[in-house]
Amino acid sequence: MSQTGEIFEGLLANLKVDNTAAIGERRDAITKSLNNEFRGILGSTDNKLMVGSYGRFTAIKGISDLDLLYVLPNSLRSDYEKTGGASRALTRTRTAIRARYPSTSIKVDRLVVVVEFSNFKFEVQPVFENDDESFSYPDTYSDSWKITKPRAEIQAMSTDDILAGGNLRRLCKFARAWKNKHGVAMGGLLIDTLAYNFLADNPDHRGTGSDSWGLMVRDFFEYLSDEDDHQHYAALGSRQRVKVKKQFQSAATDAYDLCVTAIAAAGQKNAYKKWRAVFGNSVPVIDAVAVHSASAFVDTEQFIESFYPVDIRYDLTIDCTVTQDGFRPQTLRAVLSMLKLLPVKKQLTFTITATDVPGPYTVKWKVLNRGPEAERLNSIRGQIINPSVGNQRREVTSFRGSHLVECYIIHNGVVVARDSLDVPIAADTR
């Protein structure tokens, strides 16, 4: 196996969902409560179906949004299809789950009952099964029952993954690692659909081994970057509409460039670092060289994955205001458009300018100093830190180098949004 193969095999192992026991325990407890409520049966875990990324086996470590269908007795259909029936079905589902978890946040949210556990949540949807293996689900907004076809999506994923020699699910997992690293707000079904479409159009990547997975992900990101803007796609298997929350082409272009750099570094001692720029800290250390010198710096960088699960589901945009006594405040982008490098002795205020994360939430920051001067001064920083005031982070430019500032939003114990800014600072020429 080549160095690249080792990197990707290790990445895949590190992406494995690590809380399946906890998920299974809560799933079964919820199902038992619903079987007791709707069927009068104690202790049964029948009549359930896990759908979404977890049900398609494309989820990765950190998954926090789990989709559970509970199949209602068909004898109740005529009653719940009457006026107000959609709301009554969801309310009864919530009441039954609340009896099992009285201190847990449980609420009806239009189509589902949201059960908020620590570090992950279930969206439980009571459904009726139809003759064609689709399901009818309640919509309280329209007071009606609509059709969903998750079994078709699960079957399409399973069948095509076999034909692809396992590379479809692998590609889906690599894409999730990328979106979590770079804060790309893409839903799981959209990722799986795009990966499915890519392998259909690029059969040369079917069945290839781990030595070639770097080429596969490079070509996948190029494929994404070349996509026209869509408001929705037709989901694999079901062909139902999958909404595009935010256009992803620009982020995919950046990922393609990072992959090109990583592939060019094959065989080098720091190749794993190039792939970490694409997928994050889940890329294993392969052939790393320890630093031994009198001026060796202490690597104090921390990674958000060490403190919280990461499952990016929302958008986040940060910006920076640059100020100096006697001068008008300007945005970082405006200053860099004129100067290319940011002078020292400037005050920087990093703020959240846009996010769709529902409150309440917690904000964390990271300020990483990079380059020879940061290492010489033994001041790379990089710890996960709190805001300075409110949700803002205030800093002062001090020495030359490429600096990285990252912001994370934590909701219900999970990082659900992230963004970053590069801050290039010039030398002090005084």
XYZ file of C-alpha atoms in Angstrom:
430
model
C 0.000 0.000 0.000
C 1.280 3.456 -0.887
C 1.578 6.387 1.483
C -1.621 7.844 -0.023
C -3.399 4.555 0.567
C -2.312 4.557 4.213
C -3.567 8.117 4.633
C -7.000 7.380 3.179
C -7.419 4.037 4.934
C -6.564 5.753 8.210
C -8.927 8.621 7.437
C -11.758 6.208 6.753
C -11.123 4.404 10.041
C -11.097 7.699 11.964
C -14.406 8.757 10.384
C -16.268 5.706 11.680
C -19.307 6.570 13.789
C -18.195 5.977 17.364
C -21.454 6.293 19.317
C -23.594 3.634 17.660
C -24.328 1.987 21.019
C -25.742 5.217 22.482
C -27.721 5.897 19.320
C -29.138 2.369 19.283
C -30.109 2.533 22.946
C -32.053 5.793 22.517
C -33.601 4.651 19.223
C -34.922 1.449 20.804
C -36.199 3.239 23.915
C -38.133 5.705 21.743
C -39.561 2.869 19.654
C -40.651 0.919 22.724
C -42.511 3.952 24.062
C -44.298 4.406 20.738
C -45.221 0.737 20.429
C -46.677 0.928 23.923
C -48.650 4.060 23.053
C -49.976 3.123 19.614
C -50.150 -0.681 19.837
C -50.295 -1.472 23.546
C -47.213 -3.680 23.184
C -44.500 -3.589 25.855
C -40.799 -3.940 25.091
C -41.065 -4.183 21.295
C -38.558 -2.441 19.000
C -40.452 -3.311 15.805
C -42.123 -0.846 13.422
C -39.106 1.484 13.094
C -36.817 2.504 10.239
C -33.647 4.574 10.508
C -33.372 6.808 7.448
C -31.132 9.740 6.494
C -27.338 9.405 6.475
C -27.363 6.877 9.320
C -29.882 4.697 7.510
C -27.919 4.886 4.236
C -24.666 4.044 6.096
C -22.953 7.211 4.882
C -22.747 8.942 8.276
C -19.408 9.742 9.912
C -18.125 10.418 13.407
C -19.872 13.405 14.933
C -23.289 12.759 13.389
C -25.821 14.594 15.501
C -29.003 14.648 13.421
C -30.722 11.252 13.310
C -33.908 10.467 11.399
C -36.266 7.793 12.734
C -39.529 6.717 11.131
C -42.122 5.052 13.327
C -44.727 3.097 11.347
C -48.206 3.692 12.756
C -50.867 0.972 12.750
C -52.797 1.210 9.506
C -56.030 0.961 11.499
C -55.456 4.577 12.626
C -55.088 5.970 9.109
C -58.690 6.985 8.482
C -58.850 8.877 11.782
C -55.544 10.720 11.390
C -56.272 11.667 7.781
C -59.217 13.766 9.010
C -58.902 17.497 9.691
C -56.321 18.134 12.407
C -55.057 14.547 12.219
C -51.484 15.433 11.234
C -51.093 17.573 14.343
C -52.742 14.975 16.574
C -50.398 12.235 15.339
C -47.318 14.312 16.099
C -48.660 15.492 19.456
C -49.424 11.955 20.551
C -45.945 10.877 19.440
C -44.386 13.684 21.485
C -46.467 12.799 24.561
C -45.417 9.144 24.414
C -41.707 9.979 24.115
C -41.958 12.599 26.861
C -43.307 9.941 29.230
C -40.052 8.039 28.690
C -37.779 11.110 28.794
C -39.571 13.685 31.005
C -36.509 15.928 31.483
C -35.469 15.979 27.809
C -36.376 18.761 25.365
C -39.055 17.280 23.108
C -41.082 19.379 20.693
C -43.180 19.169 17.545
C -41.545 20.886 14.561
C -43.946 20.858 11.610
C -43.111 17.390 10.226
C -41.332 15.650 13.091
C -40.925 15.364 16.838
C -37.474 16.630 17.801
C -35.881 14.836 20.760
C -32.768 16.721 21.935
C -30.298 14.467 23.713
C -26.793 15.573 24.657
C -24.584 15.617 21.527
C -27.255 14.296 19.166
C -30.936 14.593 18.441
C -33.606 12.370 16.927
C -36.191 13.685 14.497
C -38.994 11.161 14.940
C -41.630 11.013 12.225
C -44.826 8.967 12.618
C -45.766 7.547 9.217
C -48.160 5.173 7.487
C -46.624 2.598 5.152
C -48.060 2.436 1.623
C -48.353 -0.553 -0.730
C -45.453 0.689 -2.901
C -43.130 0.835 0.169
C -43.329 4.633 0.317
C -44.554 6.338 3.488
C -47.156 9.002 4.210
C -45.940 11.577 6.744
C -47.776 14.399 8.548
C -47.362 18.086 7.680
C -48.912 20.396 10.256
C -48.517 23.474 8.019
C -50.844 22.108 5.341
C -52.762 19.758 7.683
C -52.159 16.918 5.255
C -50.122 13.765 4.699
C -47.355 13.765 2.098
C -45.221 11.069 0.491
C -41.586 10.203 1.211
C -39.534 7.356 -0.298
C -36.485 6.717 1.905
C -36.433 2.982 1.166
C -35.792 3.772 -2.497
C -32.868 5.984 -1.463
C -31.452 3.336 0.862
C -31.792 0.662 -1.816
C -30.158 2.826 -4.498
C -27.235 3.575 -2.178
C -26.780 -0.082 -1.230
C -27.019 -1.406 -4.799
C -24.740 1.174 -6.362
C -22.182 0.943 -3.569
C -21.817 -2.769 -4.306
C -21.374 -2.006 -8.014
C -18.794 0.658 -7.115
C -16.803 -1.729 -4.952
C -17.635 0.269 -1.838
C -16.398 3.552 -3.258
C -19.800 5.273 -3.244
C -20.156 5.192 0.531
C -16.458 5.991 0.939
C -16.795 9.063 -1.262
C -19.884 10.165 0.690
C -17.913 9.944 3.927
C -14.911 11.821 2.534
C -17.267 14.563 1.323
C -18.781 14.859 4.806
C -15.311 15.221 6.336
C -14.610 18.042 3.867
C -17.849 19.891 4.579
C -17.258 19.616 8.339
C -13.697 20.915 7.995
C -14.634 23.885 5.804
C -18.090 24.765 7.117
C -19.944 23.898 3.909
C -23.668 23.802 4.671
C -24.751 20.771 2.612
C -27.362 18.234 3.641
C -26.515 14.546 3.754
C -28.973 13.528 1.037
C -27.539 16.186 -1.288
C -23.988 14.901 -0.711
C -25.050 11.309 -1.333
C -26.958 12.267 -4.484
C -24.026 14.212 -5.920
C -21.602 11.377 -5.146
C -24.004 8.911 -6.785
C -24.280 11.115 -9.893
C -20.498 11.593 -10.040
C -19.721 7.877 -10.037
C -22.426 7.293 -12.641
C -20.655 9.810 -14.895
C -17.127 8.698 -13.949
C -17.106 4.882 -13.889
C -13.283 4.735 -13.888
C -13.412 5.472 -10.151
C -15.612 2.477 -9.411
C -13.785 -0.323 -7.652
C -10.445 1.460 -7.377
C -8.300 0.862 -4.302
C -7.165 3.241 -1.598
C -4.053 4.258 -3.528
C -6.389 6.003 -6.011
C -8.893 7.581 -3.619
C -6.993 10.876 -3.694
C -7.604 11.064 -7.432
C -11.261 10.163 -6.891
C -11.888 12.977 -4.413
C -9.935 15.440 -6.574
C -12.120 14.637 -9.571
C -15.262 14.744 -7.421
C -14.484 18.281 -6.261
C -13.784 19.305 -9.848
C -17.160 17.798 -10.775
C -18.878 19.833 -8.040
C -17.086 23.033 -9.044
C -18.328 22.645 -12.639
C -21.981 22.125 -11.660
C -24.469 24.785 -12.710
C -26.409 26.448 -9.913
C -29.391 24.373 -8.847
C -32.225 25.091 -6.453
C -32.701 21.348 -6.030
C -31.569 17.948 -7.323
C -33.469 14.705 -7.879
C -32.453 12.380 -5.021
C -30.859 9.037 -5.749
C -33.432 6.276 -5.883
C -36.524 8.249 -4.936
C -36.048 11.128 -7.419
C -37.697 13.412 -4.893
C -36.478 16.981 -4.613
C -33.351 17.672 -2.550
C -32.961 21.352 -1.752
C -29.635 23.128 -2.237
C -29.310 25.287 0.846
C -26.278 27.222 -0.384
C -24.240 27.019 -3.577
C -21.127 24.910 -3.058
C -19.130 25.477 -6.250
C -16.662 28.001 -4.820
C -15.836 25.796 -1.817
C -15.437 22.809 -4.161
C -13.002 24.771 -6.344
C -10.872 25.505 -3.278
C -11.027 21.827 -2.314
C -9.911 20.790 -5.798
C -6.863 23.067 -5.541
C -6.012 21.636 -2.121
C -6.282 18.109 -3.528
C -3.936 18.970 -6.396
C -1.393 20.230 -3.853
C -1.819 17.126 -1.687
C -1.417 14.746 -4.633
C 1.756 16.566 -5.697
C 3.141 16.018 -2.173
C 2.814 12.219 -2.426
C 5.858 10.516 -0.930
C 6.898 13.543 1.076
C 7.081 13.426 4.863
C 4.392 16.082 5.302
C 1.923 14.763 2.732
C -0.609 14.003 5.454
C -0.681 17.706 6.365
C -1.751 18.563 2.825
C -4.673 16.157 3.106
C -5.533 17.583 6.529
C -6.078 20.896 4.742
C -8.855 19.122 2.822
C -10.403 16.827 5.433
C -9.270 18.069 8.836
C -7.657 16.425 11.814
C -9.157 12.988 11.095
C -6.362 12.466 8.555
C -3.796 10.317 10.399
C -0.160 11.242 10.897
C 1.838 9.272 8.327
C 5.635 9.550 8.045
C 5.760 12.704 10.164
C 9.180 14.057 11.079
C 9.744 15.282 14.638
C 11.378 18.690 14.971
C 14.671 18.658 16.858
C 16.423 21.991 17.167
C 17.335 24.602 19.721
C 14.618 26.873 18.361
C 11.915 24.223 18.183
C 8.509 25.675 19.052
C 5.849 24.167 21.258
C 2.919 23.079 19.127
C -0.006 24.455 21.120
C -2.639 24.175 18.391
C -5.907 22.579 19.471
C -8.638 21.137 17.286
C -12.333 21.665 17.837
C -12.958 17.950 17.147
C -11.148 17.174 20.405
C -13.784 19.062 22.386
C -17.075 18.634 20.512
C -18.607 16.468 17.796
C -18.626 18.324 14.470
C -21.655 18.041 12.189
C -21.983 21.125 9.996
C -25.634 21.800 9.201
C -25.862 25.591 9.183
C -24.202 28.558 7.509
C -21.810 30.989 9.201
C -19.969 34.033 7.895
C -17.403 36.022 9.879
C -15.679 39.288 9.045
C -13.069 41.532 10.598
C -12.945 45.276 11.275
C -9.483 46.885 11.288
C -8.981 50.019 13.412
C -6.102 52.273 14.408
C -6.099 55.511 16.371
C -6.697 58.448 14.063
C -7.970 56.346 11.148
C -11.416 55.330 9.987
C -12.306 51.648 10.671
C -12.215 49.433 7.583
C -13.007 45.827 6.813
C -10.116 43.406 6.536
C -10.975 42.698 2.913
C -10.874 46.411 2.082
C -7.448 46.857 3.692
C -6.006 43.789 1.963
C -7.342 44.904 -1.419
C -5.129 47.986 -1.091
C -2.114 46.726 0.849
C -2.040 42.920 0.331
C -0.478 42.585 3.803
C -1.908 43.953 7.019
C 0.434 46.319 8.907
C 1.296 45.658 12.555
C -0.172 47.571 15.486
C -3.711 47.368 14.143
C -6.709 46.430 16.284
C -8.799 43.631 14.843
C -12.386 42.851 15.791
C -13.726 39.573 14.424
C -17.505 39.327 14.321
C -20.260 37.035 13.116
C -21.958 38.815 10.236
C -24.465 36.108 9.287
C -25.677 32.744 10.540
C -28.868 30.717 10.450
C -28.104 28.641 13.561
C -31.142 28.744 15.886
C -30.404 30.040 19.360
C -29.365 29.621 21.995
C -25.818 28.678 21.059
C -22.218 29.082 22.204
C -19.403 30.659 20.203
C -15.737 29.621 20.303
C -12.724 31.009 18.436
C -9.233 29.917 17.417
C -6.364 32.255 16.530
C -3.451 30.399 14.932
C -0.150 32.134 14.185
C 1.730 30.479 11.338
C 5.131 30.937 9.753
C 8.824 31.162 10.764
C 8.390 34.197 13.010
C 5.590 32.626 15.027
C 7.725 29.506 15.465
C 10.834 31.516 16.345
C 8.908 33.416 18.995
C 7.299 30.152 20.191
C 3.902 31.797 19.813
C 1.758 29.839 17.388
C -1.197 29.855 19.833
C -4.097 27.970 18.226
C -6.047 27.124 21.378
C -9.849 26.956 21.381
C -10.844 30.146 23.212
C -13.889 32.140 24.251
C -15.030 35.424 22.680
C -13.581 38.657 24.068
C -16.822 40.640 24.280
C -20.232 39.218 23.440
C -19.558 36.857 20.548
C -16.694 38.981 19.169
C -12.985 38.201 19.277
C -10.537 41.121 19.577
C -6.868 40.842 18.580
C -3.889 43.080 17.746
C -1.550 42.516 14.793
C 1.919 41.912 16.210
C 4.302 40.077 13.877
C 4.719 38.967 10.300
C 3.144 35.780 9.084
C 0.040 34.062 7.822
C -2.505 33.930 10.618
C -5.730 31.959 10.681
C -8.828 32.867 12.677
C -11.644 30.339 12.972
C -15.076 30.673 14.527
C -17.302 27.818 15.694
C -20.948 27.767 16.740
C -21.908 25.033 19.211
C -25.582 24.085 19.483
C -26.731 21.351 21.868
C -23.126 20.261 22.404
C -22.314 19.946 18.672
C -20.371 22.225 16.313
C -23.006 22.928 13.669
C -21.369 25.863 11.828
C -17.836 27.170 11.269
C -15.998 29.779 9.209
C -12.434 31.066 8.928
C -10.398 34.061 7.766
C -6.769 34.255 6.678
C -4.977 37.278 8.131
C -1.620 38.012 6.402
C 0.468 40.453 8.456
C 3.501 42.398 7.245
C 6.779 42.841 9.132
C 7.260 45.789 11.467
C 9.541 48.107 9.438
C 9.980 50.803 12.051
